[in-house]
Short mmCIF file of C-alpha atoms and ligand atoms in Angstrom, two decimals:
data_model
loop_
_atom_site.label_atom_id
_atom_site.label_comp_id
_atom_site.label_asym_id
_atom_site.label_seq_id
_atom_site.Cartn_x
_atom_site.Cartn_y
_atom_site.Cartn_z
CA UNK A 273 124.81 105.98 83.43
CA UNK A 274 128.19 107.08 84.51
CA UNK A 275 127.60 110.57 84.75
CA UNK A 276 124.56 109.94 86.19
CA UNK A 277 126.06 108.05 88.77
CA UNK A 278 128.76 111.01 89.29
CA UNK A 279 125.94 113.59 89.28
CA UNK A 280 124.00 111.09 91.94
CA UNK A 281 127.62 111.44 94.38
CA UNK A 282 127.47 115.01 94.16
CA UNK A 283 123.71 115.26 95.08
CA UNK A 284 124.32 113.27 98.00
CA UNK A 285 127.99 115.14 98.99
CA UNK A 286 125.31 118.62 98.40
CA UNK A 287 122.61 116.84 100.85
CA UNK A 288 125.03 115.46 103.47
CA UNK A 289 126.16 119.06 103.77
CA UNK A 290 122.91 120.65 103.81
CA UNK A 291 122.06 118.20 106.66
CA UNK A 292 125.10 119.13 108.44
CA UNK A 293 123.92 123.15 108.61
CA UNK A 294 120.38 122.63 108.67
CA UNK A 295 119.41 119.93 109.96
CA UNK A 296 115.57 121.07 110.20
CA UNK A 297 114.62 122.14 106.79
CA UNK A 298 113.08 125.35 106.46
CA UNK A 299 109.29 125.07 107.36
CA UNK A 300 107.29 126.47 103.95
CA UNK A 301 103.79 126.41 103.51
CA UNK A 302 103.06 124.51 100.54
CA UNK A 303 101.85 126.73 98.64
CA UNK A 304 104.62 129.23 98.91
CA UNK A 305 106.59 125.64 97.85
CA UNK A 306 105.67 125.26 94.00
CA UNK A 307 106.66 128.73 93.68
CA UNK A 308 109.88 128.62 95.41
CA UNK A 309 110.95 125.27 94.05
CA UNK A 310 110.29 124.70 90.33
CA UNK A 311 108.18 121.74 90.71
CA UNK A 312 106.08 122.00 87.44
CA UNK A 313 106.01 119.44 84.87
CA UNK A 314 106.05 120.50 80.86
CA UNK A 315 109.19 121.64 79.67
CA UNK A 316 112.39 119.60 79.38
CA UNK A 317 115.15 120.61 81.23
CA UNK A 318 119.25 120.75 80.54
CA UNK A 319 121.22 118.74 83.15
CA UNK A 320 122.30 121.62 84.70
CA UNK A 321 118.61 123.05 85.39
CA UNK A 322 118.11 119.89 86.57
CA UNK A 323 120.47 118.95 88.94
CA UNK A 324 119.96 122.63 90.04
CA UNK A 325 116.29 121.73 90.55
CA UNK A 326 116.84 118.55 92.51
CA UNK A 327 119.76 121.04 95.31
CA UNK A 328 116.60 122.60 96.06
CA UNK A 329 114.29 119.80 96.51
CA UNK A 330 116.87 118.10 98.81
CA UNK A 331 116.95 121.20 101.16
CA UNK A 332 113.73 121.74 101.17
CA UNK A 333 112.71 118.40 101.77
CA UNK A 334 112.10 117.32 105.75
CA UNK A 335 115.77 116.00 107.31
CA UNK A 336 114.66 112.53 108.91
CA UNK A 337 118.53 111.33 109.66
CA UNK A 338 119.76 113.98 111.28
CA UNK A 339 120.28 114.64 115.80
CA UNK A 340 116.86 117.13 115.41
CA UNK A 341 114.05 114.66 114.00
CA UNK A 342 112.73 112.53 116.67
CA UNK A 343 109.02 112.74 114.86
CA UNK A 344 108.14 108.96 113.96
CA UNK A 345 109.00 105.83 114.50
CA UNK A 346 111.97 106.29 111.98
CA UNK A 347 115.32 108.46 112.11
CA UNK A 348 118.52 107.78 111.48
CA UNK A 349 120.32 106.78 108.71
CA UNK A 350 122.50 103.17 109.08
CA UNK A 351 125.34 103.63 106.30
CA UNK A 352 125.86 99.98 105.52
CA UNK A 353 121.75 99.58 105.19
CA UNK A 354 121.71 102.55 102.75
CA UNK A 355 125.09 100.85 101.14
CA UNK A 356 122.56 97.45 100.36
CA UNK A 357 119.43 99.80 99.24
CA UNK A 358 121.30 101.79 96.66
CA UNK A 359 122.57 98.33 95.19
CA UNK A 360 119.00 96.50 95.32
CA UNK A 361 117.81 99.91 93.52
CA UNK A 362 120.77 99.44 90.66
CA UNK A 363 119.97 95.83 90.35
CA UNK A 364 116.05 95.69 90.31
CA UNK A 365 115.20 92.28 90.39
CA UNK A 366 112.06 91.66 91.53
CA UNK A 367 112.11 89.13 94.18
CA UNK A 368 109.28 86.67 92.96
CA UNK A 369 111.40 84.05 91.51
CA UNK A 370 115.08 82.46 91.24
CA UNK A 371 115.52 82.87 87.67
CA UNK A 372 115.32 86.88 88.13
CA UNK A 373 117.08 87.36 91.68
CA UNK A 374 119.16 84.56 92.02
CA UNK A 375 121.46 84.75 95.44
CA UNK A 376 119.37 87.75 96.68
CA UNK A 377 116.81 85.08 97.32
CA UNK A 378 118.86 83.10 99.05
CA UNK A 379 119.91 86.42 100.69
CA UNK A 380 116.20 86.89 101.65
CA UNK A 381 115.86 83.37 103.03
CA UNK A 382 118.81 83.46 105.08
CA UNK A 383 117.39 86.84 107.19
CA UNK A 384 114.16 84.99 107.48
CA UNK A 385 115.63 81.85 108.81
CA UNK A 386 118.00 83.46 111.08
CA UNK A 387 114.81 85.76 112.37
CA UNK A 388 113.09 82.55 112.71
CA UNK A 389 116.03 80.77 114.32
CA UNK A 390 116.59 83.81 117.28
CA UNK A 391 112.66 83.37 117.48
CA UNK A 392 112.27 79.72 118.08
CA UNK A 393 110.32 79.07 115.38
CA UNK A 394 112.70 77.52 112.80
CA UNK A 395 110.89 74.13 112.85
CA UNK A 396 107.94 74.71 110.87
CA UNK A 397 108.33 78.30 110.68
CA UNK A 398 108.29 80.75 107.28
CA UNK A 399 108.67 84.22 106.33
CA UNK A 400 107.90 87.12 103.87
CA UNK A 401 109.06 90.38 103.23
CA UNK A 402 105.83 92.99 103.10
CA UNK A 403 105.57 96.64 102.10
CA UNK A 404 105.08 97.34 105.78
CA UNK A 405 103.94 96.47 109.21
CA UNK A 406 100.16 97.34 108.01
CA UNK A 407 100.33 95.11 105.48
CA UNK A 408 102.33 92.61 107.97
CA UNK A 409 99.12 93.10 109.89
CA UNK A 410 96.89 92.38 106.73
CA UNK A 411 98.49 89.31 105.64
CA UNK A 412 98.12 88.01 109.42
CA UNK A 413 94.60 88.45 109.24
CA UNK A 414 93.79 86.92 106.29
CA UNK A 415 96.05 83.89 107.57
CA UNK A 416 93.67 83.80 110.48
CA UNK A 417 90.54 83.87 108.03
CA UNK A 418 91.70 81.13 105.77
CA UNK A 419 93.05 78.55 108.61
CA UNK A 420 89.79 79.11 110.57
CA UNK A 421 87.01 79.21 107.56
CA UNK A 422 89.11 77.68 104.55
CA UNK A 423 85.96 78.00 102.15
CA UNK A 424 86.27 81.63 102.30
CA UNK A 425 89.50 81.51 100.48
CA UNK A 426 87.35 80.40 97.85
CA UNK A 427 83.24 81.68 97.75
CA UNK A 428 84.36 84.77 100.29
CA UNK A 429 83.70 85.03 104.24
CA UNK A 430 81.04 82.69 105.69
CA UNK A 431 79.62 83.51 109.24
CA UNK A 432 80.51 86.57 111.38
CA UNK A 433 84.24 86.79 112.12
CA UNK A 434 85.16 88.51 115.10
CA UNK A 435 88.69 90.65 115.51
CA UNK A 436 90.57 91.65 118.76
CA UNK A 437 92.89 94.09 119.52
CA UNK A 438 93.93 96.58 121.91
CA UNK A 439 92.11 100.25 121.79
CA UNK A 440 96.00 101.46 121.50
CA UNK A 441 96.65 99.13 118.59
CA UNK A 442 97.89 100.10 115.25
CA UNK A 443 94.85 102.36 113.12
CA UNK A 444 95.32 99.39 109.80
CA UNK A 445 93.88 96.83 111.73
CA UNK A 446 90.55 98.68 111.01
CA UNK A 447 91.13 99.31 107.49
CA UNK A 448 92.52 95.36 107.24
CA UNK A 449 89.33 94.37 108.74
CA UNK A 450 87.63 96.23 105.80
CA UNK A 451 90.15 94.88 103.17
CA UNK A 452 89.36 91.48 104.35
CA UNK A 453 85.75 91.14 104.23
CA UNK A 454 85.16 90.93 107.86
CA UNK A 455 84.28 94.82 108.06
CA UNK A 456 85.33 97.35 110.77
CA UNK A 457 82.43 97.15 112.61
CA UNK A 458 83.79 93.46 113.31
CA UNK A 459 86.20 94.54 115.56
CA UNK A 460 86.37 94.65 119.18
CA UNK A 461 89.16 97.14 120.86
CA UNK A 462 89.81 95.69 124.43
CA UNK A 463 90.57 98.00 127.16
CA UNK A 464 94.03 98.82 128.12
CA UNK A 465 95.39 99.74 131.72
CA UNK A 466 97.23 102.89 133.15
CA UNK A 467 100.39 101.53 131.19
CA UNK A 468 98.77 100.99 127.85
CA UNK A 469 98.64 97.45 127.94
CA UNK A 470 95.86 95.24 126.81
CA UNK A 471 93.62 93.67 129.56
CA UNK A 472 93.38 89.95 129.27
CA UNK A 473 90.18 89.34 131.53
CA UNK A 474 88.76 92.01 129.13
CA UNK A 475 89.49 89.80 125.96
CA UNK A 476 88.78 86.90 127.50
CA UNK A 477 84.99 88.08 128.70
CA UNK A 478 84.48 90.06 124.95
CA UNK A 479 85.25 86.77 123.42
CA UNK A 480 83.10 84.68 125.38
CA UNK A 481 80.55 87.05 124.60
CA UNK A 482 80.71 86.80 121.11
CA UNK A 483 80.38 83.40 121.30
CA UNK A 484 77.21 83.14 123.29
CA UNK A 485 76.47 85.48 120.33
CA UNK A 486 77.18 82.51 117.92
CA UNK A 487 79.80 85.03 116.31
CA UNK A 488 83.18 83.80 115.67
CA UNK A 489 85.89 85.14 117.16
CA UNK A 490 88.94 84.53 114.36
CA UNK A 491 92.15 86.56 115.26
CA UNK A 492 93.84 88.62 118.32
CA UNK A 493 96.07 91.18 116.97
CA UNK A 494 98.54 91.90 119.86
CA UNK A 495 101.20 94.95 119.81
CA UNK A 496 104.90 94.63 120.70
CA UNK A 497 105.22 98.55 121.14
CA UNK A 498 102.41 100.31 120.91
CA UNK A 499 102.49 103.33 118.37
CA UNK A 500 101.84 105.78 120.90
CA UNK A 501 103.21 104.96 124.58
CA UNK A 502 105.37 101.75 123.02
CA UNK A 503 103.26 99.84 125.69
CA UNK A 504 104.09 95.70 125.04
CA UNK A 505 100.81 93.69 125.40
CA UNK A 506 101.64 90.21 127.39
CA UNK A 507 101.97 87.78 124.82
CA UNK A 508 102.45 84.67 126.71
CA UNK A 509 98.58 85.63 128.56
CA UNK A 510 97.01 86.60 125.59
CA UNK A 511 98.41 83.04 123.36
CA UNK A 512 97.62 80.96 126.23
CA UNK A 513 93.53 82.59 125.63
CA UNK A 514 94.08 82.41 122.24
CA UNK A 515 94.77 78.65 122.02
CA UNK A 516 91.78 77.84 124.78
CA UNK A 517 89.45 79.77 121.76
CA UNK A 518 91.15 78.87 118.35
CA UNK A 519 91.85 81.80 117.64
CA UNK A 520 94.68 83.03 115.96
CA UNK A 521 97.44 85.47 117.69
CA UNK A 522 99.54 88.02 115.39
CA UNK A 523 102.11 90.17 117.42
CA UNK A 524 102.25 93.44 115.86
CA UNK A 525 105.75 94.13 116.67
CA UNK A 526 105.93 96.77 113.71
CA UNK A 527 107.58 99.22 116.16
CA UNK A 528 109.06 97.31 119.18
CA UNK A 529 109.69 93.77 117.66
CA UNK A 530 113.49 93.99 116.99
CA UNK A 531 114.26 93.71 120.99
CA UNK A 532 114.31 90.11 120.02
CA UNK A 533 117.45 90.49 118.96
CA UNK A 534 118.57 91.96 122.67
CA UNK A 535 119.25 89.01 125.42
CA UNK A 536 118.02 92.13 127.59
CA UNK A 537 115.22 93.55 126.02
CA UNK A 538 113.53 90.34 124.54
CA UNK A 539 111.71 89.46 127.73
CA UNK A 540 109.40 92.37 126.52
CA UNK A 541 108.05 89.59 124.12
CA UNK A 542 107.99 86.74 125.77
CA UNK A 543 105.84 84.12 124.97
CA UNK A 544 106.19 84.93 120.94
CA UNK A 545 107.07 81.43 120.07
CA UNK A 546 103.56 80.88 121.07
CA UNK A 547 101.84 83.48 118.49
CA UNK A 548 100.84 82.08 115.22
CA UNK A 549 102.53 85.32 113.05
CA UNK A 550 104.94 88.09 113.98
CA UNK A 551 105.78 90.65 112.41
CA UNK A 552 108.65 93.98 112.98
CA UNK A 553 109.75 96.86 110.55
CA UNK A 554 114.24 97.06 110.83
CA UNK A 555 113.06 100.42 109.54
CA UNK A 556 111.90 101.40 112.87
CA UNK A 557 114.28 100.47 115.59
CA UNK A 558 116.80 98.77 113.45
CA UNK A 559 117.62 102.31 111.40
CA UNK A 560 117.44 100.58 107.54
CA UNK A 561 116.22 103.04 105.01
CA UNK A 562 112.20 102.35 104.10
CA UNK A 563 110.70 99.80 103.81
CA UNK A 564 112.22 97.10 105.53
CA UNK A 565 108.89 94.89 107.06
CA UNK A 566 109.37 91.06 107.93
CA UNK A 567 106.62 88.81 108.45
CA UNK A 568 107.08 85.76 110.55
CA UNK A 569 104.78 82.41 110.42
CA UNK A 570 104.61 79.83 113.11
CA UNK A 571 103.72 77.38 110.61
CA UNK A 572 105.12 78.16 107.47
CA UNK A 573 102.30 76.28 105.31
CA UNK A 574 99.75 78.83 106.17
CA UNK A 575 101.68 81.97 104.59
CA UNK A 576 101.64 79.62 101.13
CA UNK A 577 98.06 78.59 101.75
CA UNK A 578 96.99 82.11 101.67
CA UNK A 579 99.66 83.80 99.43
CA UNK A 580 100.80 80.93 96.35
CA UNK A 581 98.55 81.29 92.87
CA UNK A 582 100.17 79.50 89.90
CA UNK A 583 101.00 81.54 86.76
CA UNK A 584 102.40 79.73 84.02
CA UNK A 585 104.30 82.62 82.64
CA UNK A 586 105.83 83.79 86.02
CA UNK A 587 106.95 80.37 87.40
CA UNK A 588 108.88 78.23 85.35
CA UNK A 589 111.92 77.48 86.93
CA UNK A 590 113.33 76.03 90.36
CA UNK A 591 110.58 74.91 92.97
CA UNK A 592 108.81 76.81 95.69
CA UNK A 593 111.02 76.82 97.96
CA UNK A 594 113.15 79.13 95.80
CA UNK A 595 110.22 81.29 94.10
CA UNK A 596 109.57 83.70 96.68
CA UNK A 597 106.52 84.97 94.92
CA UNK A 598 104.32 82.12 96.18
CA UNK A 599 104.23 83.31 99.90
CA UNK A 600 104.44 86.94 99.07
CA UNK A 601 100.86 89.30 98.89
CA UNK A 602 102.71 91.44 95.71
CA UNK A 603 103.52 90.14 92.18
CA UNK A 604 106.51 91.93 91.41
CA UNK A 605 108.29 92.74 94.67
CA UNK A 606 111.04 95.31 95.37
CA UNK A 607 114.17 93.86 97.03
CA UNK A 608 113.84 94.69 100.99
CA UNK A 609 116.20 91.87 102.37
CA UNK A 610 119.42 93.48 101.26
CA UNK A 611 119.88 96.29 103.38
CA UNK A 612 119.28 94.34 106.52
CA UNK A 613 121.41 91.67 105.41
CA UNK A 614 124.36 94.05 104.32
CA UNK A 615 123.97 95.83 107.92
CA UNK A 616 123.57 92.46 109.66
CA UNK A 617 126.61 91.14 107.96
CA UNK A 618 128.43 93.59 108.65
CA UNK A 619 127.90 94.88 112.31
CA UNK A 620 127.07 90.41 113.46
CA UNK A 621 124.41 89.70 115.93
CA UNK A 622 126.58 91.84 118.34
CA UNK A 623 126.08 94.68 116.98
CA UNK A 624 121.73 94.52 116.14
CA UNK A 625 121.81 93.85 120.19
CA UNK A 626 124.11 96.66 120.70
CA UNK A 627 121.68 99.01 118.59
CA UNK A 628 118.36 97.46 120.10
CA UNK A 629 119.99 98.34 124.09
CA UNK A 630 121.63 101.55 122.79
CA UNK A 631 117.71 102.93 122.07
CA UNK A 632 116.54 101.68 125.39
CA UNK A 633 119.32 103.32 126.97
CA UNK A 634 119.03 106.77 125.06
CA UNK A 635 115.29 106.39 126.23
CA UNK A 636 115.97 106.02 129.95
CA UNK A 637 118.58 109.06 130.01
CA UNK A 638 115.65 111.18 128.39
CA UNK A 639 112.87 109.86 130.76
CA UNK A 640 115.47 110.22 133.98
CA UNK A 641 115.73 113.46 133.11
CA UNK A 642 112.33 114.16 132.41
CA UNK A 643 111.35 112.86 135.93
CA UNK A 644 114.27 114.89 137.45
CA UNK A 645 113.34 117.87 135.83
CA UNK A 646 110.66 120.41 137.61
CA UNK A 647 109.60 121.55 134.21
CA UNK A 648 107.88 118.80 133.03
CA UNK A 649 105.33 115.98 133.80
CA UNK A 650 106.14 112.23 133.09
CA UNK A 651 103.15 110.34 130.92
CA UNK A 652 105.36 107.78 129.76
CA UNK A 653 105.55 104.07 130.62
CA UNK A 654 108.75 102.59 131.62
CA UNK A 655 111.18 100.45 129.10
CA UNK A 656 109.04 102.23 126.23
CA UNK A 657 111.00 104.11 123.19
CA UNK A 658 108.63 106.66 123.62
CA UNK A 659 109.13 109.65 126.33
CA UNK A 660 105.78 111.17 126.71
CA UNK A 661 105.72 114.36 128.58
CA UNK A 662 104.61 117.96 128.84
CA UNK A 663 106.13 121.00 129.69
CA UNK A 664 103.96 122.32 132.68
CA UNK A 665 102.00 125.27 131.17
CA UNK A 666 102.49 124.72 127.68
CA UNK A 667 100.13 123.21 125.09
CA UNK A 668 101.80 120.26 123.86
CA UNK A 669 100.76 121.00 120.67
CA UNK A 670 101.51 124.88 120.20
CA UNK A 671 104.93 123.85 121.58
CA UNK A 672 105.43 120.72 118.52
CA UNK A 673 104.28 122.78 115.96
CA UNK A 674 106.14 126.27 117.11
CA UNK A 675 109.53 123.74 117.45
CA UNK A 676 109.12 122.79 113.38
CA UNK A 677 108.00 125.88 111.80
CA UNK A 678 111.02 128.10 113.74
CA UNK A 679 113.31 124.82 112.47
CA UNK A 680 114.33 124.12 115.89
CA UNK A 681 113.49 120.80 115.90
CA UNK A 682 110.76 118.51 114.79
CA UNK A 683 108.68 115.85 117.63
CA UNK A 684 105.34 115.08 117.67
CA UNK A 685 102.23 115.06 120.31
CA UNK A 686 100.05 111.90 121.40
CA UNK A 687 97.02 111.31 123.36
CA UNK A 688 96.38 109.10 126.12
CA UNK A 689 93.52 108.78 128.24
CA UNK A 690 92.49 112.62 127.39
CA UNK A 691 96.04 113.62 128.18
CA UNK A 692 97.57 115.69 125.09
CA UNK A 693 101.88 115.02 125.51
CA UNK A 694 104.65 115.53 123.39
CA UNK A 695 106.19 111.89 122.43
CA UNK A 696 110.13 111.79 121.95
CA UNK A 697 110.85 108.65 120.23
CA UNK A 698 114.41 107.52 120.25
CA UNK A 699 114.59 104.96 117.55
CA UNK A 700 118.02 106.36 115.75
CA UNK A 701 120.82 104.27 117.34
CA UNK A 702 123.55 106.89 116.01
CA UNK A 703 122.07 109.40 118.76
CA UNK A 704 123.77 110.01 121.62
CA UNK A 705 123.18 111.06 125.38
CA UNK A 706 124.65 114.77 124.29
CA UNK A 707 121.92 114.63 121.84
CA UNK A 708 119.15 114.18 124.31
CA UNK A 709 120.37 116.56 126.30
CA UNK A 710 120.32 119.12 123.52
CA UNK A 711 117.28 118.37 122.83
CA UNK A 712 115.85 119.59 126.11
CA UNK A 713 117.92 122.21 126.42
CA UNK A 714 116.79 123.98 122.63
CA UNK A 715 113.19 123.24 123.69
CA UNK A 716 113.98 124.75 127.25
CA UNK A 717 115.24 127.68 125.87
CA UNK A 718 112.18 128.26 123.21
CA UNK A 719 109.96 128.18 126.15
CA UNK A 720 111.85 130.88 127.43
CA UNK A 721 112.13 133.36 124.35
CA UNK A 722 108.36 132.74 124.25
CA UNK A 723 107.02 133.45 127.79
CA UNK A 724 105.25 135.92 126.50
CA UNK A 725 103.32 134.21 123.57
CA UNK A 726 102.58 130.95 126.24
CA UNK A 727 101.02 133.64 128.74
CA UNK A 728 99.09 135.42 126.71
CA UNK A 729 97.81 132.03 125.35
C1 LIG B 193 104.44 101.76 112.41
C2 LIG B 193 103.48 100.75 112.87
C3 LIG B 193 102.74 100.01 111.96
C4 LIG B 193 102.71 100.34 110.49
O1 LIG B 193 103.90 100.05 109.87
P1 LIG B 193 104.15 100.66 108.40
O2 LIG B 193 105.44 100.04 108.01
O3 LIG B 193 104.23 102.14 108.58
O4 LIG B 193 103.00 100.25 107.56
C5 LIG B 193 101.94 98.99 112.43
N1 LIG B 193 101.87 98.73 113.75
C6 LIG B 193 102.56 99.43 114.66
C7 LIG B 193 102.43 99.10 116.11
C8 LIG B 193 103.37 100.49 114.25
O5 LIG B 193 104.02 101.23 115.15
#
């Protein structure tokens, strides 16, 4: 193990350099890739062919930490986060019980609670860690299916559940509705306004419908931070039609949740105290390596209700309270809750809020200059991550793809409404203002070495 663990430092030293030169990897087709890269299994290989092997696998491999990957709803790299992963991945315990994880439970209980606690929900309130904010979303609705029709826990779904959600909502509450026996056709996507935000009256009259229908309407999945235009749907309006209808309200706040730990942001969620489940990835705006996905329960006694199965050869120690595997959807679990703790404990309270306004603030010096800017035309929403724009003339799409493959820098396109945009997502805290502005100014000056290829387009 030791010289593994000396090889390990100089793979990382060899990729924190690489990173440092070329921080776009050089675009290869895949197919070009196997050949490059000695991928193929057979052979053994000596230590030296294979630590030779994994150089080229780091640079070739796509650079999501570094000042030119603004792609997805992830960047960045938080050292004391990665300092907790690489220790959960040399202890691998599996997080099910005490007797095989000892104080990293209590390490996982602690996050929850203080989650809870900054949420108003400590009272009754539970939590799990879950693979990610899909399966946050998953969990949720089969929460919503057991506390409404508690027999289908046990002879499967009786009667016609209904589903809500906005039409910008996340793409796994469709496959969740599948998963859960409810089907997709079962879901209804309410409208959304010019700012992406679900319409209430919309919800309210769909739901009403349904039940003149003699359908059931079961759950309302709402999003903190939509995936495309970050849009916040109002959660106080949608729990207060949620209660009227027994229905159950999850906030998907997979992308945009953490601004609950901002005393300037959190008004973006207000009303979350009132949802039944919550749910936000600290691998999205909170910068801990993948996955990092917290689930939230209003009432802690329906995440057990759903999620606890005895097994006699699993739990035999300690009580529930302390066997984490009896509100969790996985058996054996990999340990999520240190990196956020090791970041949290080190940078306090202060410094999660300092993160959560930094991103808001990198965001508002991109879209202010965006708006300034002749160039380009604003399709983004205000206090949204995302900075949705096009350059006027140029496909938004050419212009993503043309950035990567020239390794210039890699962002992604959305659609809204028929309008095709590029979407800058500022979700790495360690960026800073200079790095916006280089941003624009390396795209600015591709569209001006290719005049000629946009024309002619
Ligand atoms: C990213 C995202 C998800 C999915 O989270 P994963 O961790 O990738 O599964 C769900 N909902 C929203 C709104 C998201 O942005």
């Amino acid at each position: 193990m030791e010289n593994t663990l000396k090889d390990f430092v100089g793979l990382l030293e060899h990729l924190v350099d690489v990173e440092l030169k070329t921080p776009v990897a050089q675009y290869t087709e895949a197919s070009g890739l196997c050949e490059t890269v000695n991928l193929r299994l057979g052979q053994e290989s000596s230590d030296d062919s294979l630590i030779r092997v994994l150089k080229d696998v780091l640079e070739y491999t796509p650079k999501v930490a570094t000042n030119k990957f603004f792609n997805q709803l992830f960047g960045g790299r938080q050292p004391k986060a990665v300092l907790g992963e690489l220790l959960s991945v040399m202890l691998n315990n599996s997080m099910y019980t005490y007797k095989v994880a000892g104080p990293q439970v209590l390490i996982e209980k602690e996050v929850l609670a203080r989650c809870l606690q900054l949420l108003g929900l400590e009272k009754f309130g539970s939590g799990t860690f879950c693979a990610g904010g899909s399966m946050g979303n998953f969990m949720s609705m089969v929460m919503a299916r057991d506390s409404r029709i508690p027999e289908s826990k046990e002879v499967g779904v009786v009667g016609k559940l209904i589903a809500y959600t906005s039409s910008g909502s996340h793409y796994s509450n469709a496959k969740n509705a599948s998963f859960c026996g409810i089907g997709r056709q079962n879901i209804r996507y309410i409208s959304v306004d010019s700012g992406g935000v679900m319409i209430v009256e919309e919800l309210e009259r769909q739901i009403k419908s349904d039940l003149t229908r003699g359908l059931i309407p079961f759950y309302v999945n709402a999003t903190a931070g939509t995936t495309v235009l970050g849009a916040f749907d109002p959660i106080l309006e949608i729990s207060k039609i949620a209660r009227q209808y027994n229905v159950w309200l999850h906030v998907d706040g997979a992308y945009c949740g953490a601004v609950f730990f901002s005393d300037k942001f959190k008004h973006l969620i207000s009303g979350v105290e009132c949802a039944d489940s919550f749910s936000f990835n600290a691998h999205k705006m909170l910068g801990t390596p993948l996955s990092c996905s917290i689930l939230l329960v209003k009432n802690g006694e329906d995440l057990h209700n759903s999620f606890s199965n005895e097994a006699s050869y699993l739990y035999q120690t300690s009580n529930d309270d302390l066997n984490l595997g009896k509100t969790s959807f996985q058996c054996g679990r990999r340990n999520d809750a240190l990196k956020l703790w090791t970041l949290w404990k080190s940078v306090g309270d202060k410094g999660l809020r300092e993160m959560v306004d930094k991103l808001f603030a990198l965001a508002a010096h991109a879209k202010k200059y965006v708006v300034s800017t002749e160039h380009y035309i604003d399709y983004g929403i205000d206090n949204s991550l995302s900075v949705c724009f096009t350059y006027k003339g140029v496909d938004s799409s050419w212009l993503c793809k043309a950035l990567y493959e020239s390794g210039n820098l890699v962002v992604g396109h959305g659609s809204f409404r028929e309008v095709s945009f590029v979407r800058l997502v500022l979700v790495n805290a360690n960026n800073s203002f200079e790095d916006i502005d280089q941003f624009f100014r390396i795209l600015e000056k591709f569209v001006e070495e290719h005049e000629q290829v946009i024309a002619e387009s």
